PDB file of C-alpha atoms in Angstrom:
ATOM      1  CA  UNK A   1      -3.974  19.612 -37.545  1.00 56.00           C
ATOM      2  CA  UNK A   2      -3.817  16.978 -34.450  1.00 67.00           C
ATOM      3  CA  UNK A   3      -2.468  18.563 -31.349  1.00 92.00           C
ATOM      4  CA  UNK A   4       0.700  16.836 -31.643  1.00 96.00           C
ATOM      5  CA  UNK A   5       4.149  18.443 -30.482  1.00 96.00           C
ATOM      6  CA  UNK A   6       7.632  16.886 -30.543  1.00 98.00           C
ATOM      7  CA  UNK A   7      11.003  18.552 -29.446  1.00 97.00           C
ATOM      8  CA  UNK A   8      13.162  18.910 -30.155  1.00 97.00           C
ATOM      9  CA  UNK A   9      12.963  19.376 -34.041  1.00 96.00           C
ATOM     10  CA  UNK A  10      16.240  18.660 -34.648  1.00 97.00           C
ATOM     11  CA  UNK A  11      19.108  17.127 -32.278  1.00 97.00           C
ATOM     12  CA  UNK A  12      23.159  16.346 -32.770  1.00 98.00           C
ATOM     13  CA  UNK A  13      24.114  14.844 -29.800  1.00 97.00           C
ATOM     14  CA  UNK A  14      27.563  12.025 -29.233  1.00 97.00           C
ATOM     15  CA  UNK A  15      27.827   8.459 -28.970  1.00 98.00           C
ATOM     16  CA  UNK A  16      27.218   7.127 -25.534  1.00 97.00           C
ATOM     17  CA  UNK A  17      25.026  10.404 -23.869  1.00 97.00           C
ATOM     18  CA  UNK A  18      21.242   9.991 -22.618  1.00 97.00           C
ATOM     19  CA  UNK A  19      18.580  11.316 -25.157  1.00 97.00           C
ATOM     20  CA  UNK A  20      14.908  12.277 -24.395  1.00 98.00           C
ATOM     21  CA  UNK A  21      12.527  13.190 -26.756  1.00 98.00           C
ATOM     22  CA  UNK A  22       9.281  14.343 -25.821  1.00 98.00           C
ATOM     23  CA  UNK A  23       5.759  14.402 -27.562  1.00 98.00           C
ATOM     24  CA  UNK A  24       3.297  16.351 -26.256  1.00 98.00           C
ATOM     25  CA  UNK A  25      -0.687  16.127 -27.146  1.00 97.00           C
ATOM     26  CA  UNK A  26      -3.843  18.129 -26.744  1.00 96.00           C
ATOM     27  CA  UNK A  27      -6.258  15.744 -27.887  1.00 91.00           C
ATOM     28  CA  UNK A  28      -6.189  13.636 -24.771  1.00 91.00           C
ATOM     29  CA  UNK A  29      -6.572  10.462 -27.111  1.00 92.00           C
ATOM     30  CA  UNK A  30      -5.132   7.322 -25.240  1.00 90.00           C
ATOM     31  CA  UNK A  31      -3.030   5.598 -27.430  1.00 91.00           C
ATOM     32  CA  UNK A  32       0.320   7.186 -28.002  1.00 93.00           C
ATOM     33  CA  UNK A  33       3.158   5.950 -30.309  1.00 94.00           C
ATOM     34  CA  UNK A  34       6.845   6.262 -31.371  1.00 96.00           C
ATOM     35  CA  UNK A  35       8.401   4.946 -34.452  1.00 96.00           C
ATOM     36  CA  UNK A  36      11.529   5.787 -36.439  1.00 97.00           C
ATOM     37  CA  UNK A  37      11.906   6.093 -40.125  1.00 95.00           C
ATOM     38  CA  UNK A  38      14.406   5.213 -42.108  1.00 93.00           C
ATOM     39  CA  UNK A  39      15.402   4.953 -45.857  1.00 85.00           C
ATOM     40  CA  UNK A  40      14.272   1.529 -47.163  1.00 78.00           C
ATOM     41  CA  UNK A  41      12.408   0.665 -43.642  1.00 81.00           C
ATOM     42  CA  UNK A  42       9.671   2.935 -43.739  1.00 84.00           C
ATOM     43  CA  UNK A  43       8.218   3.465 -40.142  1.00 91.00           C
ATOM     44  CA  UNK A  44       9.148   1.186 -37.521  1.00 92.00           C
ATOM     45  CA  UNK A  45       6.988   0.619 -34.343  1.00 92.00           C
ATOM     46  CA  UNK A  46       9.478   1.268 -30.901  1.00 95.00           C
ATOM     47  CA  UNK A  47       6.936   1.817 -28.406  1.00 95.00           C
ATOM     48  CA  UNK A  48       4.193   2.337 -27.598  1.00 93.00           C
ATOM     49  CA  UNK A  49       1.270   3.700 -24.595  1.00 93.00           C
ATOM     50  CA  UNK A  50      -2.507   2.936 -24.161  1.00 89.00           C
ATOM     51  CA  UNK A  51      -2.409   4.392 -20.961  1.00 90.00           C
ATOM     52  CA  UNK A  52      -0.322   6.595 -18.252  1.00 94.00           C
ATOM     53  CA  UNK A  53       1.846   4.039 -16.957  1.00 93.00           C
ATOM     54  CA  UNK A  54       0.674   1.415 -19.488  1.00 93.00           C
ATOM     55  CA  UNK A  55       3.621   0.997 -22.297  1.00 94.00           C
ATOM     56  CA  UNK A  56       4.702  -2.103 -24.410  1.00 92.00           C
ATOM     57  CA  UNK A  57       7.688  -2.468 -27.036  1.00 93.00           C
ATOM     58  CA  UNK A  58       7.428  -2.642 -30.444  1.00 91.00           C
ATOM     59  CA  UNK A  59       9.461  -4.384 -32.790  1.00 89.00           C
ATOM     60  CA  UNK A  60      13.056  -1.846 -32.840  1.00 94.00           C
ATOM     61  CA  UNK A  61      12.583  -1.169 -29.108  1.00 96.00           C
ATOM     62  CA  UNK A  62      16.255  -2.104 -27.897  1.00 96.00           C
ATOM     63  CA  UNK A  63      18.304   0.600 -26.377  1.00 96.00           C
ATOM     64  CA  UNK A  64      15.115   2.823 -26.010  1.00 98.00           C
ATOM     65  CA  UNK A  65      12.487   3.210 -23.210  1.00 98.00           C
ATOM     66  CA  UNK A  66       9.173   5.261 -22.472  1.00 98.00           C
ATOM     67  CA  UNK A  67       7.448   6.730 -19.949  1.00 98.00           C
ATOM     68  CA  UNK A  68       3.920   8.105 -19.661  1.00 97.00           C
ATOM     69  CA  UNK A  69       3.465   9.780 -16.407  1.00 96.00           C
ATOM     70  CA  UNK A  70       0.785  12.104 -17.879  1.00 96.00           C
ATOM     71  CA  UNK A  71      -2.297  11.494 -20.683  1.00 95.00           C
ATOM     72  CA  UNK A  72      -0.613  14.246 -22.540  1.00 97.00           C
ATOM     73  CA  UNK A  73       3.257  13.544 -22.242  1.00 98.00           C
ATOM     74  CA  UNK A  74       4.997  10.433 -24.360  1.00 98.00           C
ATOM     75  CA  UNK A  75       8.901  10.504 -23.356  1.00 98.00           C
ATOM     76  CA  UNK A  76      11.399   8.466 -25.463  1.00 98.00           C
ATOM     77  CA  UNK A  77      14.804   7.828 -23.813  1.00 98.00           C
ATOM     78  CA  UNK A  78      17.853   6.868 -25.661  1.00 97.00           C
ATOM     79  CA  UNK A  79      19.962   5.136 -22.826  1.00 93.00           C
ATOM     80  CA  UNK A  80      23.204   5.304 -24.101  1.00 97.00           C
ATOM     81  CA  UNK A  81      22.514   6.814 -27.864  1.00 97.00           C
ATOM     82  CA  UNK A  82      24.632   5.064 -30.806  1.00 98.00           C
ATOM     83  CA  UNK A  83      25.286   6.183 -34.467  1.00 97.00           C
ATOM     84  CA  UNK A  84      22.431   3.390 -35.490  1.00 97.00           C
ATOM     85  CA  UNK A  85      19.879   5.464 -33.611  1.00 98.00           C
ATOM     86  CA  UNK A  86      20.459   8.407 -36.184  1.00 98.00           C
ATOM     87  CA  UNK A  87      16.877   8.306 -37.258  1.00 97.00           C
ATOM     88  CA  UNK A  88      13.965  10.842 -37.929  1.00 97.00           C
ATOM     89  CA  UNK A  89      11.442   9.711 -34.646  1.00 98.00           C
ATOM     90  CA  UNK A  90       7.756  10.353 -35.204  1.00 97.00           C
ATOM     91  CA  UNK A  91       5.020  10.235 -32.399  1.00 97.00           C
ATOM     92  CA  UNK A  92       1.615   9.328 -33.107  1.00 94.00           C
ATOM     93  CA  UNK A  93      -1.642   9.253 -31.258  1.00 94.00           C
ATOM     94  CA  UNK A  94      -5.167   7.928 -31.945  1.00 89.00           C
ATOM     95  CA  UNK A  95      -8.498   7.987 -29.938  1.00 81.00           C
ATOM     96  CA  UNK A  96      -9.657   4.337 -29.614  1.00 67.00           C
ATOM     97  CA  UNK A  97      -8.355   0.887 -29.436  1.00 62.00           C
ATOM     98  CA  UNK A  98      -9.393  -0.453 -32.615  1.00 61.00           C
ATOM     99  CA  UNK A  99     -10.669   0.871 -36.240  1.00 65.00           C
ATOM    100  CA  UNK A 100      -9.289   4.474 -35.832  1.00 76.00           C
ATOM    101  CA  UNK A 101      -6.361   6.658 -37.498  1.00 84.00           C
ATOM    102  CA  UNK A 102      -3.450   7.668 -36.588  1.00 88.00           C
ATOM    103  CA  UNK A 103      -2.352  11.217 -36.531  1.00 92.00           C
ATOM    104  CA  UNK A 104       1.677  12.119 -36.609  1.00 95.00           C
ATOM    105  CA  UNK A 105       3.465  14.718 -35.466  1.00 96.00           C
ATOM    106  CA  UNK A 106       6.101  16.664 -37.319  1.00 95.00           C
ATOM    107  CA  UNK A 107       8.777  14.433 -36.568  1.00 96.00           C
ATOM    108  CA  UNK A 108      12.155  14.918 -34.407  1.00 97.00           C
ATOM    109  CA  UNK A 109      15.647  14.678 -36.658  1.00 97.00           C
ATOM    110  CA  UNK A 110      18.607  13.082 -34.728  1.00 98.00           C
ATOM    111  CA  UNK A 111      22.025  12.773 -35.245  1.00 98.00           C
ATOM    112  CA  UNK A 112      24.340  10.591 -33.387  1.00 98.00           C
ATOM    113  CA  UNK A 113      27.938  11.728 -34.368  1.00 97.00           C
TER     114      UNK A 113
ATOM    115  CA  UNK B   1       9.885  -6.857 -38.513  1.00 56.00           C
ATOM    116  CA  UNK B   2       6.589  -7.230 -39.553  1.00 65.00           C
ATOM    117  CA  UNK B   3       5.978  -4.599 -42.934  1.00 71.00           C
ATOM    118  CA  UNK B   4       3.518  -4.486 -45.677  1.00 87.00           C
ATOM    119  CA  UNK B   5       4.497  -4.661 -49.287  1.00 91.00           C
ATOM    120  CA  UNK B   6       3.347  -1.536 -50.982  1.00 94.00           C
ATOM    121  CA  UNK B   7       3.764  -1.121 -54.483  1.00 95.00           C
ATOM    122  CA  UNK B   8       5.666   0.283 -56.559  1.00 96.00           C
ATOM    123  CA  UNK B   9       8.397   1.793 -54.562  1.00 93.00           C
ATOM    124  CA  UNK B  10       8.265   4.691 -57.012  1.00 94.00           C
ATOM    125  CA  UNK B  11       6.486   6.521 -59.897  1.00 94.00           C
ATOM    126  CA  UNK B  12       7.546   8.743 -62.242  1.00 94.00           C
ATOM    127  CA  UNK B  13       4.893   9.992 -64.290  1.00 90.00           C
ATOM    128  CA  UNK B  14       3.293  12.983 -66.433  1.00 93.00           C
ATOM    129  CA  UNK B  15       1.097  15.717 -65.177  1.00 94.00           C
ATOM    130  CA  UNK B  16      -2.684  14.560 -65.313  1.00 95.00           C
ATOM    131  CA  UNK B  17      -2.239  11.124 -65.033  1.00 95.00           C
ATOM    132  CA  UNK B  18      -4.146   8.979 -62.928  1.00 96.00           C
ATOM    133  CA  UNK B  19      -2.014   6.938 -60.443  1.00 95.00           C
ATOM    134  CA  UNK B  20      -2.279   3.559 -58.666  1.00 97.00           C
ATOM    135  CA  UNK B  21      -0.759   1.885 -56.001  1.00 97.00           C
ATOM    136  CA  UNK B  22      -1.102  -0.825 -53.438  1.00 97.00           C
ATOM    137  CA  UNK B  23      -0.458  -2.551 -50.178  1.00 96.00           C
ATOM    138  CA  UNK B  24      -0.347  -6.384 -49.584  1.00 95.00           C
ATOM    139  CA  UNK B  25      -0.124  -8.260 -46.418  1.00 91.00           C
ATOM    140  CA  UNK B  26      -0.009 -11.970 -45.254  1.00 87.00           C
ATOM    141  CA  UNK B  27      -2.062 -10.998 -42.074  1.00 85.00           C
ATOM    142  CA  UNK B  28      -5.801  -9.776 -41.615  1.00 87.00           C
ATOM    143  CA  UNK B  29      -6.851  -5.984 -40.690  1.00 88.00           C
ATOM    144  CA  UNK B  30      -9.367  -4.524 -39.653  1.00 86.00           C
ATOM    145  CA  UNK B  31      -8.339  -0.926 -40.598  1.00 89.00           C
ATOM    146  CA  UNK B  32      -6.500   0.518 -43.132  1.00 93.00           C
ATOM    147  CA  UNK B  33      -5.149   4.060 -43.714  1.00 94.00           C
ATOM    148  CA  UNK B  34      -3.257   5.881 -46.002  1.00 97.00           C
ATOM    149  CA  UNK B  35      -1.132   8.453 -45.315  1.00 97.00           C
ATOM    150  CA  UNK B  36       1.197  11.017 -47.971  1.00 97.00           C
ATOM    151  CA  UNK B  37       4.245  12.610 -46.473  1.00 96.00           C
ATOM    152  CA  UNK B  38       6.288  15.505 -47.813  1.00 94.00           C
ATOM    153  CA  UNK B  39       9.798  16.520 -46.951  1.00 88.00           C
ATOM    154  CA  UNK B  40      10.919  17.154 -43.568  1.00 89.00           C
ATOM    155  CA  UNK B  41       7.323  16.867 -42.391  1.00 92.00           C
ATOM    156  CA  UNK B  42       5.027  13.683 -40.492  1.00 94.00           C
ATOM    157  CA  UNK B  43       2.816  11.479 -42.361  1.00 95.00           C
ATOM    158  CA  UNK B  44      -0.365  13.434 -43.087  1.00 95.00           C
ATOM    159  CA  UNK B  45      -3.793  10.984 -43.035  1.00 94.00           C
ATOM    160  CA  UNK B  46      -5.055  11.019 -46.177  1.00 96.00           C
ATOM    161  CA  UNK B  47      -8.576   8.378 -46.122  1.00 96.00           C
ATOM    162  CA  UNK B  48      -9.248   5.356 -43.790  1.00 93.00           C
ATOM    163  CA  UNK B  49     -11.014   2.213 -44.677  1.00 94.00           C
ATOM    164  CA  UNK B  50     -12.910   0.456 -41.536  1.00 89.00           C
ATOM    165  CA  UNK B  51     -15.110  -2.430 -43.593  1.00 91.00           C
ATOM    166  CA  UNK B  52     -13.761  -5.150 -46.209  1.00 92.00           C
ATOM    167  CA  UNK B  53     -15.137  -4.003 -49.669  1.00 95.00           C
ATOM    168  CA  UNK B  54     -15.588  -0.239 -48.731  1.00 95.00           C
ATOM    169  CA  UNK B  55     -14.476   2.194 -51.188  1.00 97.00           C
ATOM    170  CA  UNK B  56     -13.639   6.151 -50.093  1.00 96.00           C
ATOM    171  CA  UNK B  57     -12.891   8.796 -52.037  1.00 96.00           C
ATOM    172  CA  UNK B  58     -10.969  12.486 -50.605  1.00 95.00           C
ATOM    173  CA  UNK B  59     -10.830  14.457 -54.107  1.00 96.00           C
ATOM    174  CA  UNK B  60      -9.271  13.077 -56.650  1.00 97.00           C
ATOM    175  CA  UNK B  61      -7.612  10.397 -54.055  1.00 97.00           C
ATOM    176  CA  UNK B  62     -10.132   6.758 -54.078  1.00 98.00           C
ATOM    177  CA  UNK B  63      -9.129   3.825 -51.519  1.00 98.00           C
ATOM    178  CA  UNK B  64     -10.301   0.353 -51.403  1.00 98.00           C
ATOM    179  CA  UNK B  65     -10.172  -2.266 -48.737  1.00 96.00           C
ATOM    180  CA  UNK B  66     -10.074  -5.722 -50.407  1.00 95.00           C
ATOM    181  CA  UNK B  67     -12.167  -8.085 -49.938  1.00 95.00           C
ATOM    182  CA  UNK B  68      -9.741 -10.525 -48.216  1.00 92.00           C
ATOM    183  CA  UNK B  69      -8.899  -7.724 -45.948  1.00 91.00           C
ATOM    184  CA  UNK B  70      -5.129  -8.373 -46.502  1.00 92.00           C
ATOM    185  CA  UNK B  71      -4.597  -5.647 -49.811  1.00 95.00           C
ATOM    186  CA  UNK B  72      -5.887  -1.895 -49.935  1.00 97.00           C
ATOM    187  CA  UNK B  73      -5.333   0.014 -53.148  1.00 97.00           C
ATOM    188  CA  UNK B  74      -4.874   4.124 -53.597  1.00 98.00           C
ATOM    189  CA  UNK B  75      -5.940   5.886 -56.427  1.00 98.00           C
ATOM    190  CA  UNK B  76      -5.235   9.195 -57.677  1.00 97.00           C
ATOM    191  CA  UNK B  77      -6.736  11.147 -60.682  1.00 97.00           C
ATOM    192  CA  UNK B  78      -5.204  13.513 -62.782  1.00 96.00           C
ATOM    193  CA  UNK B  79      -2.374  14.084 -60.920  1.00 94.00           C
ATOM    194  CA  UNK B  80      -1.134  17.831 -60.455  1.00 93.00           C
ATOM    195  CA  UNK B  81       2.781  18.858 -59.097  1.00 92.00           C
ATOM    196  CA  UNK B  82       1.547  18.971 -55.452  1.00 93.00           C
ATOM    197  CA  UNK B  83       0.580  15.468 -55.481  1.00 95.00           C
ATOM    198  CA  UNK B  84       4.812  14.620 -55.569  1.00 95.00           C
ATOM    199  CA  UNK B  85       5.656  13.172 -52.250  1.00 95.00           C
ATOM    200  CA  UNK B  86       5.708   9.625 -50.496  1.00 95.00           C
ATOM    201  CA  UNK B  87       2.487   7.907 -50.085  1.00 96.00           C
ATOM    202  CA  UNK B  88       2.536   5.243 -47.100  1.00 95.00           C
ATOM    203  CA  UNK B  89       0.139   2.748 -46.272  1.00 95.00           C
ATOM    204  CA  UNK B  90      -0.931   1.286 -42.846  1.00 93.00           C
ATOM    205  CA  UNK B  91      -2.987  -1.413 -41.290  1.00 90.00           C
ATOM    206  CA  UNK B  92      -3.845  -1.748 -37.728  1.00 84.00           C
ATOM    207  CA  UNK B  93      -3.178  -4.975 -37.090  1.00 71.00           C
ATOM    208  CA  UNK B  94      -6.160  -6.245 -34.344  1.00 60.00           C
ATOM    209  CA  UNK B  95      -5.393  -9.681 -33.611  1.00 59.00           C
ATOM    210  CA  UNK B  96      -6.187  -9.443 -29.857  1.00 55.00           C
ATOM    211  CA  UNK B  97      -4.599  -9.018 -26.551  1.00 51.00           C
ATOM    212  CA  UNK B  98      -5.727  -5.166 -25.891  1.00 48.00           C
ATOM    213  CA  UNK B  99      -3.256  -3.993 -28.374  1.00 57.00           C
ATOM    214  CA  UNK B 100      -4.145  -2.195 -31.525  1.00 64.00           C
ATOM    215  CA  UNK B 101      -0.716  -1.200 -33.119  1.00 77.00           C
ATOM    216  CA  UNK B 102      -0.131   0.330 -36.717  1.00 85.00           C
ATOM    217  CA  UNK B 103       2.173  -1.386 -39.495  1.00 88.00           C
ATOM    218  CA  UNK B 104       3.104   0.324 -42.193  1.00 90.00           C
ATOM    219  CA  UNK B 105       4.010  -0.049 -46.178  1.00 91.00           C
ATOM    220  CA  UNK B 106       7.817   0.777 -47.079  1.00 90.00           C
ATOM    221  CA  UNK B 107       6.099   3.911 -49.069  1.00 93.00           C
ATOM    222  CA  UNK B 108       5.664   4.521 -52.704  1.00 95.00           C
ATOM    223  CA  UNK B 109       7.424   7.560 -53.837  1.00 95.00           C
ATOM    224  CA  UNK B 110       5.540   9.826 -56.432  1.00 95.00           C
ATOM    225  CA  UNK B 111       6.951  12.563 -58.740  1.00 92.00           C
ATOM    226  CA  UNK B 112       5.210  14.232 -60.761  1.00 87.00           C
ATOM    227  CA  UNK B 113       6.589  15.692 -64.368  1.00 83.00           C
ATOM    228  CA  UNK B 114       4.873  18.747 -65.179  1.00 77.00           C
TER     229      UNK B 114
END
């Protein structure tokens, strides 16, 4: 298994409160990802990392940011969550920039209530 | 957002079957992976293509990248109860500008009749 971690597993948290999800690594690779999934959409790009400091937004990244302070440390921040962000978030990492894979972690459940 | 069209969305079929699927895509890659996922769990890599034409087999499981580079196909052979889950592909879309990001298919959900 790739030395992926996310917490929490599982979160309920209300409308309108700051969320941070973390995803922690071991494999020191330098791309890092975060993507939702949800029924019909499959998994949507955020954001995303190819270096500490170095993020860019993917294609669902409004009311979410990232930080990457560390090689091994991914942060997603839900500002002000709402009930549309009731998702199951996935991080992924790979090694390279090009013509690699993609490994996943075991996913973080949220609810927005 | 940019997806891939995968194909079918889901399979019901009979224990040792063989099963196909497949992803399509209007743009060029230069990698593509596919992935099975089971309940409450992440996307598990199952076999990457890197080279148009290359075929890859993991088991019973046999990939293709297409020719074109814009279709991949998954096989599977005589399929057995554990192979029930949702089978996703993905393409790393490469078009430049330092950034390598992954798309993915809508899934294919398999289940498996014993």
């Amino acid at each position: 298994d790739a030395g992926i971690t996310q917490s929490p597993r599982h979160k309920v948290t209300e409308t309108g409160t700051p969320v941070t999800l973390r995803c922690h690594q071991t494999e020191n690779h330098r791309y890092m990802y975060w993507y939702r999934q949800d029924p019909g959409h499959g998994l949507r790009l955020i954001h995303y990392s190819y270096g500490v400091k170095d993020t860019d937004k993917g294609e669902v990244s409004d009311g979410y940011s990232v930080s990457r302070s560390k090689t091994e440390d991914f942060l997603l921040t839900l500002e002000s969550a709402t009930s549309s962000q009731t998702s199951v978030y996935f991080c992924a990492i790979s090694r390279f920039d090009m013509n690699t894979e993609a490994f996943f972690g075991q996913g973080t459940r949220l609810t927005v209530v | 957002g940019q997806q891939l069209n995968q194909s079918p969305q889901s399979m019901f079929i009979q224990e040792g079957e063989d099963v196909s699927m497949n992803c399509t895509s209007s743009s060029i890659f230069n990698t593509w992976l596919w992935y099975k996922q089971d309940p409450g769990e992440g996307p598990v890599l199952l076999i990457a293509l890197y080279k148009a034409g290359e075929l890859t087999s993991n088991g019973r499981l046999t990939a293709q990248f297409g020719i074109t580079r814009k279709d991949s196909f998954l096989n599977i052979s005589a399929s057995i109860p554990s192979d029930v889950g949702i089978y996703f592909c993905a393409g790393q879309d490469g078009r430049g500008g330092g950034t390598y990001k992954y798309i993915f298919g809508t899934g294919t959900r398999l289940k498996v009749l014993a």
